[in-house]
Amino acid sequence: MELGIIGLGKMGFNMAERLRLAGHKVVGFDFNKEATVKLTASGSLGVDSLEDLVKNLTTPRAIWIMVPSGDPVDQTIAKLEPLMQKGDTFIDGGNSNYKDTQRRHAETTAKGFEFIDCGTSGGVWGLQEGYSLMIGGDKAPVERLTPIFETLAPAKNEGWGHVGPSGSGHFVKMVHNGIEYGLMQAYAEGFSIMKAKTPLKLDLPQISKIWQKGSVVRSWLLDLTAGALAKNPTLEGLEAFVPDSGEGRWTVTEAIDLNISAPVITESLIRRLRSREENNFTDRMISIMRGAFGGHDVKKS
């Protein structure tokens, strides 16, 4: 089967490789010339323009878009539409807001195209482990492209599924990432508590390895954490700056709109925001208030 991929970062390239190794034809485009050259060298076909991408795929075409959410997705679709034919399929495999996805589905299907949203998890490990795919959209194009999804997933019948109508794939991925925020925060806090208990001289890499087997808190995330701690047990050279790509914020907003209490995910998002504040004003305000009402010592810089 054939697939066009736009966006050949680590994830896009690894997806192309997983498909190629399974015998699928992959045509890829990226504004980074080095990425397209690398794709061609690997055995797929890297092209220099969207026009060449479309020309090298037979109808009905399927083009997987792996670009940042928001305007880049809209701009990519707008440039592709004049080059494509009715019955061709857009697949948004990035982390788009599900409301944008529903709008894009309505706009593209009205013109005779198909539109699938695919929440994609697996990161840089997808080539080796496979990708978890949460797919939204109409039944017909999803069924037609099933061989693609089966190849990208960890196994033919595992790790992927058509979860519902347009927008549902990105909605489920949004919640998935919100849960991920909470899990990461819980692990981080637990290891911080153990590190602070200096009289016990706890070996954090050792403990992470113990928890990997038999423990109720074992997980793939813990496996990755154990590997990272083994390489850098003191986190030397790292800054306490944690970005967020949007999904955590959207999850919290949806929870509020649905009257669902989600304190763990919400607090984990707030902690990420706080990590970006150097000598943050909030904590200094708390310090000065404690000094004002209770005469507590105020630590000065």
Coordinates of C-alpha atoms in Angstrom, one line a residue:
M1 CA 0.0 0.0 0.0
E2 CA 1.1 3.6 -0.5
L3 CA 1.3 6.5 1.9
G4 CA 2.5 10.1 1.6
I5 CA 4.0 11.6 4.7
I6 CA 4.5 15.3 5.3
G7 CA 6.9 16.1 8.2
L8 CA 10.0 14.0 8.5
G9 CA 11.1 14.7 12.0
K10 CA 12.2 11.7 14.1
M11 CA 8.6 10.4 14.5
G12 CA 7.6 10.9 10.8
F13 CA 10.9 9.3 9.6
N14 CA 10.5 6.3 11.9
M15 CA 6.9 5.8 10.7
A16 CA 8.1 5.8 7.2
E17 CA 10.8 3.2 8.0
R18 CA 8.3 0.9 9.8
L19 CA 6.1 1.0 6.7
R20 CA 8.9 0.5 4.3
L21 CA 10.2 -2.5 6.2
A22 CA 6.8 -4.0 5.9
G23 CA 6.7 -3.5 2.1
H24 CA 4.6 -0.4 1.8
K25 CA 5.6 2.4 -0.6
V26 CA 6.3 5.7 1.2
V27 CA 6.7 9.1 -0.4
G28 CA 7.8 11.8 2.0
F29 CA 8.2 15.6 2.0
D30 CA 9.8 18.0 4.4
F31 CA 11.0 21.6 4.1
N32 CA 14.3 20.3 5.5
K33 CA 16.2 19.0 2.4
E34 CA 18.4 16.8 4.6
A35 CA 15.4 14.9 5.8
T36 CA 14.1 14.1 2.3
V37 CA 17.6 13.0 1.2
K38 CA 17.8 10.8 4.3
L39 CA 14.5 9.2 3.5
T40 CA 15.5 8.4 -0.1
A41 CA 18.8 6.9 1.2
S42 CA 16.8 4.7 3.5
G43 CA 14.9 3.1 0.6
S44 CA 11.7 5.3 0.5
L45 CA 11.2 8.3 -1.7
G46 CA 11.9 11.8 -0.5
V47 CA 10.6 14.6 -2.7
D48 CA 11.2 18.4 -2.8
S49 CA 7.7 19.7 -3.2
L50 CA 4.0 18.9 -2.4
E51 CA 3.4 18.7 -6.1
D52 CA 6.0 15.9 -6.4
L53 CA 4.5 14.2 -3.4
V54 CA 1.1 14.0 -4.9
K55 CA 2.4 13.0 -8.4
N56 CA 4.2 10.0 -6.9
L57 CA 1.1 8.6 -5.3
T58 CA -1.7 6.7 -7.1
T59 CA -5.4 7.4 -6.4
P60 CA -7.1 7.2 -4.1
R61 CA -4.2 8.9 -2.3
A62 CA -3.6 8.9 1.5
I63 CA -1.4 11.7 2.9
W64 CA -0.3 11.6 6.6
I65 CA 0.3 15.1 8.0
M66 CA 2.8 15.3 10.8
V67 CA 3.2 19.0 11.4
P68 CA 2.6 21.2 14.5
S69 CA -1.0 21.8 15.4
G70 CA -2.9 24.9 14.4
D71 CA -2.2 27.0 11.4
P72 CA 0.5 24.7 10.0
V73 CA -2.1 21.9 9.5
D74 CA -4.6 24.3 7.9
Q75 CA -1.9 25.7 5.6
T76 CA -0.8 22.3 4.6
I77 CA -4.3 21.2 3.7
A78 CA -4.9 24.4 1.8
K79 CA -1.8 23.8 -0.4
L80 CA -2.7 20.1 -1.0
E81 CA -6.3 20.5 -1.9
P82 CA -5.7 21.9 -5.4
L83 CA -3.3 19.1 -6.2
M84 CA -5.5 16.2 -5.0
Q85 CA -8.7 14.5 -6.3
K86 CA -12.0 13.6 -4.8
G87 CA -11.7 10.4 -2.8
D88 CA -8.2 11.2 -1.6
T89 CA -7.6 11.1 2.2
F90 CA -6.0 13.5 4.6
I91 CA -4.7 11.9 7.9
D92 CA -3.8 14.3 10.6
G93 CA -1.5 12.3 12.8
G94 CA -0.3 15.3 15.0
N95 CA -1.7 16.6 18.2
S96 CA -4.5 18.8 16.9
N97 CA -7.3 20.2 19.0
Y98 CA -10.3 17.9 18.3
K99 CA -12.5 20.9 17.6
D100 CA -10.2 22.0 14.8
T101 CA -10.3 18.4 13.6
Q102 CA -14.1 18.4 13.4
R103 CA -14.0 21.7 11.4
R104 CA -11.4 20.3 9.0
H105 CA -13.4 17.2 8.5
A106 CA -16.5 19.2 7.6
E107 CA -14.6 21.4 5.3
T108 CA -12.7 18.7 3.4
T109 CA -15.5 16.2 3.1
A110 CA -17.7 18.9 1.7
K111 CA -15.2 19.1 -1.2
G112 CA -15.2 15.4 -1.8
F113 CA -12.1 14.4 0.2
E114 CA -11.8 12.1 3.2
F115 CA -10.4 13.2 6.5
I116 CA -9.1 11.0 9.4
D117 CA -7.7 12.1 12.7
C118 CA -5.2 9.8 14.3
G119 CA -3.9 10.4 17.8
T120 CA -0.4 8.9 17.7
S121 CA 1.7 7.9 20.7
G122 CA 5.1 6.2 20.6
G123 CA 7.5 9.0 20.0
V124 CA 11.1 8.0 19.1
W125 CA 10.4 4.4 20.1
G126 CA 7.7 3.8 17.5
L127 CA 10.0 2.2 15.0
Q128 CA 11.0 -0.5 17.5
E129 CA 7.9 -0.8 19.6
G130 CA 5.1 0.3 17.2
Y131 CA 2.7 3.2 17.7
S132 CA -0.5 3.4 19.7
L133 CA -3.1 4.8 17.2
M134 CA -6.4 6.4 18.3
I135 CA -8.3 6.9 15.1
G136 CA -11.4 9.1 14.5
G137 CA -13.3 9.6 11.3
D138 CA -15.7 7.9 8.8
K139 CA -15.7 4.2 8.6
A140 CA -14.9 3.7 4.9
P141 CA -11.5 5.5 4.7
V142 CA -10.4 3.9 8.0
E143 CA -11.2 0.4 6.7
R144 CA -9.5 1.2 3.4
L145 CA -6.3 2.2 5.2
T146 CA -6.4 -0.6 7.8
P147 CA -3.2 -2.2 6.4
I148 CA -1.3 1.1 7.2
F149 CA -2.6 1.2 10.7
E150 CA -1.9 -2.5 11.3
T151 CA 1.7 -2.0 10.2
L152 CA 2.3 1.1 12.4
A153 CA 0.7 -0.4 15.5
P154 CA 2.6 -2.7 17.9
A155 CA 0.7 -5.7 16.4
K156 CA -1.9 -6.3 13.8
N157 CA -4.8 -6.5 16.3
E158 CA -3.2 -4.6 19.2
G159 CA -2.5 -1.0 20.1
W160 CA -4.8 0.7 17.6
G161 CA -8.5 1.2 17.0
H162 CA -11.2 3.2 15.3
V163 CA -12.5 5.0 18.4
G164 CA -15.4 7.0 16.9
P165 CA -16.4 9.8 14.6
S166 CA -14.4 12.8 13.5
G167 CA -12.4 14.4 16.3
S168 CA -12.6 11.4 18.6
G169 CA -9.1 10.2 17.8
H170 CA -7.6 13.5 18.8
F171 CA -9.9 13.8 21.8
V172 CA -8.8 10.4 23.2
K173 CA -5.1 11.4 22.5
M174 CA -5.7 14.6 24.4
V175 CA -6.9 12.8 27.4
H176 CA -4.1 10.2 27.0
N177 CA -1.6 13.1 27.2
G178 CA -3.4 14.6 30.2
I179 CA -3.0 11.3 32.0
E180 CA 0.6 11.2 31.0
Y181 CA 1.1 14.6 32.7
G182 CA -0.3 13.2 36.0
L183 CA 1.8 10.0 35.8
M184 CA 5.0 11.9 35.2
Q185 CA 4.3 14.3 38.0
A186 CA 3.6 11.5 40.5
Y187 CA 6.8 9.7 39.6
A188 CA 8.8 13.0 39.8
E189 CA 7.3 13.8 43.3
G190 CA 8.0 10.3 44.6
F191 CA 11.6 10.3 43.5
S192 CA 12.1 13.8 44.9
I193 CA 10.8 12.7 48.3
M194 CA 13.3 9.8 48.3
K195 CA 16.2 12.0 47.2
A196 CA 15.4 14.5 50.0
K197 CA 15.6 11.7 52.7
T198 CA 19.4 12.0 52.8
P199 CA 20.0 10.1 56.0
L200 CA 18.9 6.9 54.3
K201 CA 21.2 7.4 51.3
L202 CA 18.7 5.9 48.9
D203 CA 20.0 4.8 45.5
L204 CA 17.3 6.1 43.1
P205 CA 18.5 4.2 40.0
Q206 CA 18.4 0.9 42.1
I207 CA 14.9 1.7 43.4
S208 CA 13.6 2.4 39.9
K209 CA 14.9 -1.0 38.7
I210 CA 13.3 -2.7 41.7
W211 CA 9.9 -1.2 40.8
Q212 CA 10.2 -2.4 37.2
K213 CA 9.4 -6.0 38.2
G214 CA 6.3 -7.1 40.2
S215 CA 5.4 -3.6 41.5
V216 CA 1.9 -2.2 41.0
V217 CA 3.5 1.1 39.8
R218 CA 5.6 -0.6 37.1
S219 CA 5.0 0.8 33.6
W220 CA 6.8 1.6 30.3
L221 CA 7.2 5.2 31.6
L222 CA 9.0 3.8 34.6
D223 CA 11.2 1.7 32.4
L224 CA 12.2 4.8 30.5
T225 CA 12.8 6.7 33.7
A226 CA 15.0 3.9 35.1
G227 CA 17.1 4.0 31.9
A228 CA 17.4 7.8 32.2
L229 CA 18.4 7.6 35.9
A230 CA 21.0 4.9 35.2
K231 CA 22.7 7.3 32.7
N232 CA 22.3 10.5 34.9
P233 CA 21.4 9.7 38.5
T234 CA 21.9 13.3 39.7
L235 CA 20.2 14.9 36.7
E236 CA 23.3 16.9 36.1
G237 CA 23.1 19.5 33.4
L238 CA 19.3 19.6 33.3
E239 CA 17.2 22.8 33.9
A240 CA 13.9 22.6 35.8
F241 CA 12.0 23.8 32.8
V242 CA 9.1 21.6 31.6
P243 CA 7.3 22.6 28.4
D244 CA 3.7 21.6 27.5
S245 CA 2.5 21.1 24.0
G246 CA -1.2 22.0 24.6
E247 CA -3.0 18.7 25.3
G248 CA -2.8 19.0 29.0
R249 CA -4.4 22.5 28.9
W250 CA -7.1 21.2 26.6
T251 CA -7.8 18.2 28.9
V252 CA -8.2 20.5 31.9
T253 CA -10.6 22.8 29.9
E254 CA -12.7 19.9 28.8
A255 CA -12.9 18.6 32.4
I256 CA -14.2 22.0 33.5
D257 CA -16.7 22.1 30.7
L258 CA -17.9 18.6 31.5
N259 CA -18.0 19.3 35.3
I260 CA -15.5 16.5 35.9
S261 CA -13.0 16.9 38.8
A262 CA -9.5 16.3 37.5
P263 CA -7.2 17.7 40.2
V264 CA -4.2 15.5 39.4
I265 CA -4.0 16.4 35.8
T266 CA -4.8 20.1 36.6
E267 CA -2.1 20.3 39.2
S268 CA 0.5 18.6 37.0
L269 CA -0.2 21.2 34.3
I270 CA 0.2 24.0 36.9
R271 CA 3.5 22.6 38.0
R272 CA 4.8 22.6 34.4
L273 CA 3.9 26.3 34.1
R274 CA 5.6 27.0 37.4
S275 CA 8.8 25.3 36.3
R276 CA 9.3 28.1 33.8
E277 CA 9.3 30.9 36.3
E278 CA 12.9 31.8 37.4
N279 CA 12.8 33.1 41.0
N280 CA 9.1 33.1 40.6
F281 CA 7.0 35.9 42.0
T282 CA 4.3 33.6 43.5
D283 CA 6.7 31.9 45.9
R284 CA 8.2 35.2 46.9
M285 CA 4.8 36.6 47.6
I286 CA 4.0 33.7 49.9
S287 CA 7.3 34.2 51.7
I288 CA 6.7 37.9 52.4
M289 CA 3.1 37.2 53.6
R290 CA 4.4 34.6 56.0
G291 CA 6.8 37.2 57.3
A292 CA 4.1 39.8 57.6
F293 CA 1.5 37.8 59.6
G294 CA 3.7 35.5 61.6
G295 CA 7.1 37.1 61.8
H296 CA 8.6 34.1 60.0
D297 CA 12.1 34.5 58.6
V298 CA 12.3 35.6 55.0
K299 CA 15.2 34.2 53.0
K300 CA 16.8 37.0 50.9
S301 CA 18.8 36.6 47.8

